[in-house]
Short mmCIF file of C-alpha atoms in Angstrom, two decimals:
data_model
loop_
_atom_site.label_atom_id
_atom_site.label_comp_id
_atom_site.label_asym_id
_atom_site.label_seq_id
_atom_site.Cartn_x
_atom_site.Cartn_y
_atom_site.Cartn_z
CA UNK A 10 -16.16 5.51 -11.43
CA UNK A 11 -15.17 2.06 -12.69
CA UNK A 12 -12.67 0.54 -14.44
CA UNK A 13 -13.60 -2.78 -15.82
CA UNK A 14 -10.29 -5.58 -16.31
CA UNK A 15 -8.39 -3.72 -13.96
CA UNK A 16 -4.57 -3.56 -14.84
CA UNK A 17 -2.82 -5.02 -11.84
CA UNK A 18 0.43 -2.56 -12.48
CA UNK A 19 -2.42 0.26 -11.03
CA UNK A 20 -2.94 -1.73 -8.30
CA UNK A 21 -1.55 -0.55 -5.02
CA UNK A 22 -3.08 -0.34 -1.35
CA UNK A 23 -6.99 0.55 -1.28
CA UNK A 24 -7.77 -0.21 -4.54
CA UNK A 25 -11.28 -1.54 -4.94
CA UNK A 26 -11.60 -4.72 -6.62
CA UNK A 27 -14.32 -7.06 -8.01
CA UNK A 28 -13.89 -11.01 -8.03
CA UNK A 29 -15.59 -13.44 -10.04
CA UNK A 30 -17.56 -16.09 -8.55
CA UNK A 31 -14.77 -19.05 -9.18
CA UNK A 32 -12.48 -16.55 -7.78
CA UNK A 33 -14.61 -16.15 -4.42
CA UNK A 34 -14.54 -19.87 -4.20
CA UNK A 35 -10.84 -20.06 -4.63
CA UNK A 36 -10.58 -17.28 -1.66
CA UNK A 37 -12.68 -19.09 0.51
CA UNK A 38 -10.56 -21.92 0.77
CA UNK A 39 -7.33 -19.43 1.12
CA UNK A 40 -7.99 -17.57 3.84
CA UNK A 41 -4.95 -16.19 5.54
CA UNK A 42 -5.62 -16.37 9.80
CA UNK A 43 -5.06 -13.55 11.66
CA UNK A 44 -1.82 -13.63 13.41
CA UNK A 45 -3.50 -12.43 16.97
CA UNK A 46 -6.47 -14.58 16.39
CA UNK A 47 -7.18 -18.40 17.26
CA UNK A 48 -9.06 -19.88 14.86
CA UNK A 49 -12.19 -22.13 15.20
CA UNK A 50 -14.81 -23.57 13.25
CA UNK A 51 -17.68 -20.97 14.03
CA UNK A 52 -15.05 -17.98 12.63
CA UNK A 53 -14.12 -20.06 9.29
CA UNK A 54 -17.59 -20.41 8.23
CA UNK A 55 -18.90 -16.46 8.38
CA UNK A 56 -15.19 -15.80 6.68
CA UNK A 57 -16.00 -18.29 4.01
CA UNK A 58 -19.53 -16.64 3.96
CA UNK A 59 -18.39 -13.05 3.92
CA UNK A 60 -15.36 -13.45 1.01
CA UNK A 61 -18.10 -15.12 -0.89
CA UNK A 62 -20.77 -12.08 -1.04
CA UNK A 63 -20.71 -10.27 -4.30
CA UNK A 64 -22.14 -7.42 -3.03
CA UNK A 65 -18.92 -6.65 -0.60
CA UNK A 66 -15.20 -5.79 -2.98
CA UNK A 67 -11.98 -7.30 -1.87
CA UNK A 68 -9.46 -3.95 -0.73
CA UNK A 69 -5.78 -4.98 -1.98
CA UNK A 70 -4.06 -4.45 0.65
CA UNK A 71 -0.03 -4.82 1.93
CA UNK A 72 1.20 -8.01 0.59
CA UNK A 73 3.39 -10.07 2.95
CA UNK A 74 5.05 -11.94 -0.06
CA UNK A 75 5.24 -11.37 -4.04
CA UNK A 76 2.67 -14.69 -4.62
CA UNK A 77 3.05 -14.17 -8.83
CA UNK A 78 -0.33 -14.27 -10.34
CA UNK A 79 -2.17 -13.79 -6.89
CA UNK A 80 -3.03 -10.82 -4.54
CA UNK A 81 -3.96 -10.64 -0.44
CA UNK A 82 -6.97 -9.23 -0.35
CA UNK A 83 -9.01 -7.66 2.58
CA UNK A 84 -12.57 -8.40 2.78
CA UNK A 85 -14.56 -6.04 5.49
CA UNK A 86 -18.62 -6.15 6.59
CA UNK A 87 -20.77 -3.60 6.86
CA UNK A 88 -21.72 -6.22 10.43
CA UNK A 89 -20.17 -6.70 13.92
CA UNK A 90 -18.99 -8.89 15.68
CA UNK A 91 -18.36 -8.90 19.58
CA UNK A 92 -17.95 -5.30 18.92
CA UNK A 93 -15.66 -5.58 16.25
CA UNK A 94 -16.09 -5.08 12.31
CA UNK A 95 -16.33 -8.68 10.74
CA UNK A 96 -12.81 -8.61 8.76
CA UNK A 97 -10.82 -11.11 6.69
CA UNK A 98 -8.22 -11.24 4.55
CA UNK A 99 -7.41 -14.11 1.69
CA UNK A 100 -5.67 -15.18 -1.30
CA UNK A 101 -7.07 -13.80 -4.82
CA UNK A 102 -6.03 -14.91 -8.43
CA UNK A 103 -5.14 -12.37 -10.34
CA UNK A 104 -7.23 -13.57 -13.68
CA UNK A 105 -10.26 -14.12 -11.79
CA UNK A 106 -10.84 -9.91 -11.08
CA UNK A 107 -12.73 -8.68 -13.17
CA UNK A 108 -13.59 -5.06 -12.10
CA UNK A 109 -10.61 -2.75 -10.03
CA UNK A 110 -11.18 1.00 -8.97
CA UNK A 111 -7.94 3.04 -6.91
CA UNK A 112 -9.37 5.62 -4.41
CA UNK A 113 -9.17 8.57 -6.89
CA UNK A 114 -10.75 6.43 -9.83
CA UNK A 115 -13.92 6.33 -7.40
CA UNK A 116 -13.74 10.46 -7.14
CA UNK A 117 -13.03 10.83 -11.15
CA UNK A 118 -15.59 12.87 -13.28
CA UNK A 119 -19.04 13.41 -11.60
CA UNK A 120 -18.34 11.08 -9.17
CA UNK A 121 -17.36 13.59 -6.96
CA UNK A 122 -19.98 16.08 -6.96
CA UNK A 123 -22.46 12.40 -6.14
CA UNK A 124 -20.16 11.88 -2.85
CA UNK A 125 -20.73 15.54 -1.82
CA UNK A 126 -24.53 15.41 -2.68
CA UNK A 127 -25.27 12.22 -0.03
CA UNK A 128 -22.21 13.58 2.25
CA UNK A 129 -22.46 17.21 2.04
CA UNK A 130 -19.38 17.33 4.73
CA UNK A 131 -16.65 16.44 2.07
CA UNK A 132 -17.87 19.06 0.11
CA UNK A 133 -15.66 21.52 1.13
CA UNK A 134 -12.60 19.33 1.43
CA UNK A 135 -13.57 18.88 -2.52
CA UNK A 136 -13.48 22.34 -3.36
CA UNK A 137 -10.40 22.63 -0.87
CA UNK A 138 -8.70 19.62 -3.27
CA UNK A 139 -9.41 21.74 -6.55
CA UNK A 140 -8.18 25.13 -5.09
CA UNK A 141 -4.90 23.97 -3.53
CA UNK A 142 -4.18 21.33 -6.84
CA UNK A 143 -4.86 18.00 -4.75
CA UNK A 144 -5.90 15.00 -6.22
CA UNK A 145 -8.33 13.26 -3.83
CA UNK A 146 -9.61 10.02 -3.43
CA UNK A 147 -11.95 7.88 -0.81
CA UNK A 148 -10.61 4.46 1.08
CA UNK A 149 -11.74 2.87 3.89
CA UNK A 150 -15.50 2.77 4.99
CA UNK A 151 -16.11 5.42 3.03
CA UNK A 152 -15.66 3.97 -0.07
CA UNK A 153 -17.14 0.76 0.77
CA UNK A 154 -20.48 2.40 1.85
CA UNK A 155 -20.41 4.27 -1.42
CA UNK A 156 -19.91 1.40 -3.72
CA UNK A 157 -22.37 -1.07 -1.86
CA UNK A 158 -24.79 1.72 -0.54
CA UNK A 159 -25.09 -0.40 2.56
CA UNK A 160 -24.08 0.91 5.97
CA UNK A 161 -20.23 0.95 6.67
CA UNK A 162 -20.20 4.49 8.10
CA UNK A 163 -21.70 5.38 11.81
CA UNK A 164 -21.11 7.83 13.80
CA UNK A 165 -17.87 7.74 15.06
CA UNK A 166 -16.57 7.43 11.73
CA UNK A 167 -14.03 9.73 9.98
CA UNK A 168 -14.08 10.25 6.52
CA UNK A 169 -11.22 8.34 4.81
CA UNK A 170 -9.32 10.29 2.28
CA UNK A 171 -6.31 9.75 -0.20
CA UNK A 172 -3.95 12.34 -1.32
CA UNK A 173 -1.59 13.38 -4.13
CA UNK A 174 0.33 16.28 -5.53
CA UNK A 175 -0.65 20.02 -4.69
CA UNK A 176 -0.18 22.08 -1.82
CA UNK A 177 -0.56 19.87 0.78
CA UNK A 178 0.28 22.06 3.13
CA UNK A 179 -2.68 24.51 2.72
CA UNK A 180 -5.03 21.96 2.30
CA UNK A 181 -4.05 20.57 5.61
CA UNK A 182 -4.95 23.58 6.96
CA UNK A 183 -8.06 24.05 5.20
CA UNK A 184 -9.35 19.98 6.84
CA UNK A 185 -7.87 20.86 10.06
CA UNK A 186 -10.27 24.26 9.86
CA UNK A 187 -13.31 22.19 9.25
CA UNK A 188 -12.41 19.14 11.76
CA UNK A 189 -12.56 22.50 14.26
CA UNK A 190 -14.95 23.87 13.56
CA UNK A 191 -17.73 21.89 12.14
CA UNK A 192 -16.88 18.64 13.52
CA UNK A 193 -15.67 16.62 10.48
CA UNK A 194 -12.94 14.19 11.39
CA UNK A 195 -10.51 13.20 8.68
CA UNK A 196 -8.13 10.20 8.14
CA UNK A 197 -5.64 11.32 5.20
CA UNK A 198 -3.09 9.39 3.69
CA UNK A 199 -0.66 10.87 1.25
CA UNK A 200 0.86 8.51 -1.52
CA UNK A 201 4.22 9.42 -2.23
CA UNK A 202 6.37 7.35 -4.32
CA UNK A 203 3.64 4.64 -3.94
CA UNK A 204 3.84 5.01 -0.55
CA UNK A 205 1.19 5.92 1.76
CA UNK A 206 1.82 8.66 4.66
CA UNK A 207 -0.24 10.50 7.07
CA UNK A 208 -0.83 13.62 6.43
CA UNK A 209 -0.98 15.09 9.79
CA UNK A 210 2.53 13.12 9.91
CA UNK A 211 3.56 14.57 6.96
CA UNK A 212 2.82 17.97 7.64
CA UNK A 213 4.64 17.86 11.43
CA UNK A 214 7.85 19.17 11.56
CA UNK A 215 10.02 15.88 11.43
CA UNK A 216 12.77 14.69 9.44
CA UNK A 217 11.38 10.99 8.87
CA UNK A 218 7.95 9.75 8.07
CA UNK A 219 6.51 6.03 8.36
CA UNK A 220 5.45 5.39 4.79
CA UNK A 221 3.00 2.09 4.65
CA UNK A 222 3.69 0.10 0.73
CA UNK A 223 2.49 -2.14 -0.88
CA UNK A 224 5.03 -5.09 0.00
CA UNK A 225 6.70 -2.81 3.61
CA UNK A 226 6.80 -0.50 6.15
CA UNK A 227 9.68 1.93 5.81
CA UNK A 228 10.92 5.60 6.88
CA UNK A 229 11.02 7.57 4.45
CA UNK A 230 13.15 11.07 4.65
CA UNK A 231 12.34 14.72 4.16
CA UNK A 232 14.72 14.21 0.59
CA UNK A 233 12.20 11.49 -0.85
CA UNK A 234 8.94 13.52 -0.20
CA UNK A 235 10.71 16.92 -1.46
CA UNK A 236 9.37 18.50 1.81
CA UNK A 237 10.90 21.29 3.31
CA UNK A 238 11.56 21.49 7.39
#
């Protein structure tokens, strides 16, 4: 499942990673503020607190800038707040992560038959990945709960899933059968050129898709994802 000294050319959005304790520090005192969000002194200090709990990984996410030697990363708590999901996001260096995992590294080998045996509803989007030639992986909450065993999911959550290759089409299908008809709910990104695109997006009958990188936001056409409308 893990993939110690993780090779920052793998990196991309959603990867997992694992920060030394210096490195913690250093992100404590980088914190990047919410645009929406006014800061005060009560905020700061469970920030500070929650970037510097080993037990919770930093998610790299989309980096407003090319810092060289340093990633944004997203820190999230399994905790609310007000109603909302205690969140940050701060400044990482590079040399001080020492453990990284992408969203199908955390599905590789027997990892995936695990996910299916404590949630037994991805089972069959598994064996829908393997008969349509999908490569699948976990993001979000999902993979957070799964990698801390502490209690990101409720619910009202969806099951967070990333996609590559394969018929995409009739696996779409196949999750949209089981969201009908036993419930599941399903949040699917498909990475395409590094990119990552909805699938229900993807699979709509539209010439342009918005396709979420690592450093921007663009369209991208039917001609870059090879789709046919």
């Amino acid at each position: 499942m893990e993939r110690e000294g993780g090779k920052s050319k793998t990196w991309n959005r959603h990867t997992l990673i694992w920060i030394t304790p210096e490195g913690r520090q250093y992100a404590a005192e980088h914190i990047l503020p919410w645009q929406w969000e006014k800061e005060d002194t009560a905020s700061m200090a469970w920030k500070r607190l929650l970037v510097q709990d080993a037990e919770v990984p930093g998610i790299i996410c989309r980096q407003p800038e090319r810092k060289e030697g340093f990633w944004l990363a997203g820190f999230s708590h399994w905790e609310y707040q007000s109603g909302s999901r205690m969140r940050m996001q701060a400044y990482v260096p590079e040399e001080m992560v020492w453990k990284s995992c992408s969203p199908f590294e955390l599905c590789d080998g027997g990892e995936g038959k695990r996910l299916c045996e404590k949630y037994p509803e991805l089972k069959q989007a598994f064996e829908a990945a393997r008969h349509y030639g999908v490569d699948l992986g976990i993001y979000g909450s999902t993979a957070l709960e799964w990698v801390t065993k502490q209690p990101y999911r409720n619910q009202n959550s969806d099951f967070d899933l990333y996609v590559r290759a394969g018929d995409l089409q009739g696996f779409g299908r196949e999750l949209q059968r089981l969201e009908e008809n036993k419930g599941v709910h399903f949040d699917v990104e498909v990475e395409i050129q590094g990119f990552g695109v909805k699938l229900k997006e993807y699979l709509e009958n539209r010439k342009t898709f918005l396709a979420k990188g690592l450093y921007e936001v663009k369209l991208l056409g039917t001609e870059d994802t090879g789709r046919m409308i």
